[in-house]
Tab-separated table of C-alpha atoms in Angstrom:
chain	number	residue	atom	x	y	z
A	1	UNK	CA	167.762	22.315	132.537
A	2	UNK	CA	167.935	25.984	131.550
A	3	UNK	CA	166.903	28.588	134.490
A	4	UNK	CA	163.421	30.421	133.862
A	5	UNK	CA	163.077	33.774	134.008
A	6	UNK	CA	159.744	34.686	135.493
A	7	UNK	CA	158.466	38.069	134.448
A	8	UNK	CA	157.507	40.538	136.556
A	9	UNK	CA	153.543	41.716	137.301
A	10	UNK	CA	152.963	44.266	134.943
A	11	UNK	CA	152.035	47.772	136.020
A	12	UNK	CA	150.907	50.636	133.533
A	13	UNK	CA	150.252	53.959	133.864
A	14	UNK	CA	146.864	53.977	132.221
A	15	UNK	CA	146.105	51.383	135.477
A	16	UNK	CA	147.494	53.871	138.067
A	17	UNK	CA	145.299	56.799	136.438
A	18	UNK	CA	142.042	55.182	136.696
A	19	UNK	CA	142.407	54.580	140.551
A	20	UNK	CA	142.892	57.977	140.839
A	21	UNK	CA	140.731	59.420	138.910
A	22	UNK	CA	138.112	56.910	140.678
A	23	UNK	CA	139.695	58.127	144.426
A	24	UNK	CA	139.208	61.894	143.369
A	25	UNK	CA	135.767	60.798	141.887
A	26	UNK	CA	135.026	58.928	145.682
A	27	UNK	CA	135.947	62.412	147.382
A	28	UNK	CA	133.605	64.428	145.126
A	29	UNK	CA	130.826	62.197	145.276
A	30	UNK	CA	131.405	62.078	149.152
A	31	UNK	CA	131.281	66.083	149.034
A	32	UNK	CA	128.113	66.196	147.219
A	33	UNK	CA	126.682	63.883	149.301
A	34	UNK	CA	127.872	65.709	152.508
A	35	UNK	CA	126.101	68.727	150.765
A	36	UNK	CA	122.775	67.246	150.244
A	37	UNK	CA	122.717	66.034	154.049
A	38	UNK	CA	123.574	69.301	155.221
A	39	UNK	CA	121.105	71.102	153.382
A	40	UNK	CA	118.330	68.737	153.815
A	41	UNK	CA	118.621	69.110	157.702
A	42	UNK	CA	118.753	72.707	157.144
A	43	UNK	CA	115.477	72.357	154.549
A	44	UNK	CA	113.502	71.024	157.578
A	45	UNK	CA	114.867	73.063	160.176
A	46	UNK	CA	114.123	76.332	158.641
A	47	UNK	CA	110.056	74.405	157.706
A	48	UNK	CA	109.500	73.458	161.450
A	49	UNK	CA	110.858	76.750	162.721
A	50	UNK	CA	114.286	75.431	164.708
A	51	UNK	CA	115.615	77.579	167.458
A	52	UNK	CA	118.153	79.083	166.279
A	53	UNK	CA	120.367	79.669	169.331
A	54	UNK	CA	120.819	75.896	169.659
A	55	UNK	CA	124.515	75.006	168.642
A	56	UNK	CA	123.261	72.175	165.991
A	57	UNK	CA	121.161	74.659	164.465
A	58	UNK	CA	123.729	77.186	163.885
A	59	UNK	CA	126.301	74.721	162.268
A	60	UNK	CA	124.016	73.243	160.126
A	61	UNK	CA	122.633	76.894	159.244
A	62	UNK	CA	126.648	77.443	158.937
A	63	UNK	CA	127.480	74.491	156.786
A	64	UNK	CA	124.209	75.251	154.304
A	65	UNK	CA	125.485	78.890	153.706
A	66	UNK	CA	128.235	77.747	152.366
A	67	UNK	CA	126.825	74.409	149.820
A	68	UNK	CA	123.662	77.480	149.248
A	69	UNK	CA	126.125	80.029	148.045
A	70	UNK	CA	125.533	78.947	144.120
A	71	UNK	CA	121.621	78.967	144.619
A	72	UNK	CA	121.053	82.040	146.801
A	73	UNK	CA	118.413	84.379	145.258
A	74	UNK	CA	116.957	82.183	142.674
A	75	UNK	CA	113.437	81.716	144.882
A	76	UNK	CA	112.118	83.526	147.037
A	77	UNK	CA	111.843	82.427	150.563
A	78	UNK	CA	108.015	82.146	152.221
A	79	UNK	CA	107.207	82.842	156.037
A	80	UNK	CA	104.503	80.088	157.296
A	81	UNK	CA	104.301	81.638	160.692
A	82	UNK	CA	106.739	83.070	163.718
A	83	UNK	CA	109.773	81.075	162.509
A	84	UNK	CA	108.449	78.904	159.637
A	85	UNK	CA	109.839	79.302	156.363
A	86	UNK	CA	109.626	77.567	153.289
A	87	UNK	CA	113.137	77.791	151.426
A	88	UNK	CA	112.476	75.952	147.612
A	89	UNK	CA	116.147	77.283	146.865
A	90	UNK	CA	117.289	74.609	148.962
A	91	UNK	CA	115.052	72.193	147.379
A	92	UNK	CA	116.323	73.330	144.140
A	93	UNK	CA	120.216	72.683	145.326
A	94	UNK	CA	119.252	69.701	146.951
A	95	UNK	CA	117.882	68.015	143.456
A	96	UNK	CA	120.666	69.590	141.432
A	97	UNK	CA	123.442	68.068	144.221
A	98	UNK	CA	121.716	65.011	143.796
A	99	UNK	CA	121.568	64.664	140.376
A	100	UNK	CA	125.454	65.522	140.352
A	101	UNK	CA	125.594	62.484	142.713
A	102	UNK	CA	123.804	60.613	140.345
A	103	UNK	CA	126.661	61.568	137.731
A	104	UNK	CA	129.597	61.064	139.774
A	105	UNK	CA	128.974	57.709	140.646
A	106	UNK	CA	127.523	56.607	136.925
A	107	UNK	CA	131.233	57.874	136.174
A	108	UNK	CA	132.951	56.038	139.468
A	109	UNK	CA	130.867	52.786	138.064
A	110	UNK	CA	132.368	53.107	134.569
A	111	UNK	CA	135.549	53.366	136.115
A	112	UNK	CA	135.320	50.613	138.074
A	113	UNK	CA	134.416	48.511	134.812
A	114	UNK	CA	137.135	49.614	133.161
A	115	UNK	CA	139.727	48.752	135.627
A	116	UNK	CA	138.733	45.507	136.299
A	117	UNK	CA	138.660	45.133	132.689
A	118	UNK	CA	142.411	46.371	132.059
A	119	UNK	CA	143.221	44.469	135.369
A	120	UNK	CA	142.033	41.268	132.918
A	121	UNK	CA	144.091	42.404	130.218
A	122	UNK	CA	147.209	42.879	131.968
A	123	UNK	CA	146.964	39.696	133.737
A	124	UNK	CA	146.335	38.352	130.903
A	125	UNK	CA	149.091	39.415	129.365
A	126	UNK	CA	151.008	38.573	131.978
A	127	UNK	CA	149.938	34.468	131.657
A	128	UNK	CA	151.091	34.644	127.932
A	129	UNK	CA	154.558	35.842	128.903
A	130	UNK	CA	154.792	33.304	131.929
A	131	UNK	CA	153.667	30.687	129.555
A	132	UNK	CA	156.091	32.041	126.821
A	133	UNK	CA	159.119	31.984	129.092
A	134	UNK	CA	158.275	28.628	130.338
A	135	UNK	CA	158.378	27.692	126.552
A	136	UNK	CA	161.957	28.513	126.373
């Protein structure tokens, strides 16, 4: 009886760039998400008047300066009392961060859809030429 040769599991390149585009999509959508945290806390601790000599306080204050830096200046920030303030820029950066969320992981779905679809093919391919050197 002649020896089969059993081929190997295909790999593709079209397979290795859609896991990492979807890992660099993960780290994105983990950034934006990171963002809209951040500047949420800061949202309600500039509205209830934080102290802002508390360590906490100054990070997040920190961290928001930096996710703010596209948005600063486009509204105009209102005082509701001592150390109240009303900031609808960061409102305004929080819906736009998560609407990019809302992008990145429509994209991160498709991604997954279509690897596990070209995972299919390529196993199926990989059943025709098993069952095709059996054949022989």
């Amino acid at each position: 009886m002649p020896q089969v040769q059993v081929p190997s599991q295909p790999t593709d390149s079209k397979m290795t760039f859609i896991k990492f585009t979807r890992g660099i999509s993960y780290l994105v959508y983990a950034y934006a998400l990171l963002a809209t945290i951040i500047l949420v806390f800061a949202f309600f601790l500039l509205l209830f008047g934080a102290n802002t000599s508390a360590p906490f306080v100054q990070f997040i204050y920190n961290a928001a300066t930096d996710f703010m830096a596209p948005f600063r200046g486009i509204f105009p920030i209102h005082e509701f009392g001592n150390n109240s303030y009303f900031a609808p820029g960061i409102l305004f950066a929080i819906i736009i961060y998560l609407m990019f969320c809302a992008l990145v992981n429509s994209a991160i779905d498709y991604l997954n859809v279509t690897a596990n679809r070209h995972q299919a093919e390529l196993k199926e391919a990989y059943r025709n030429e098993l069952a095709a050197a059996k054949k022989l």
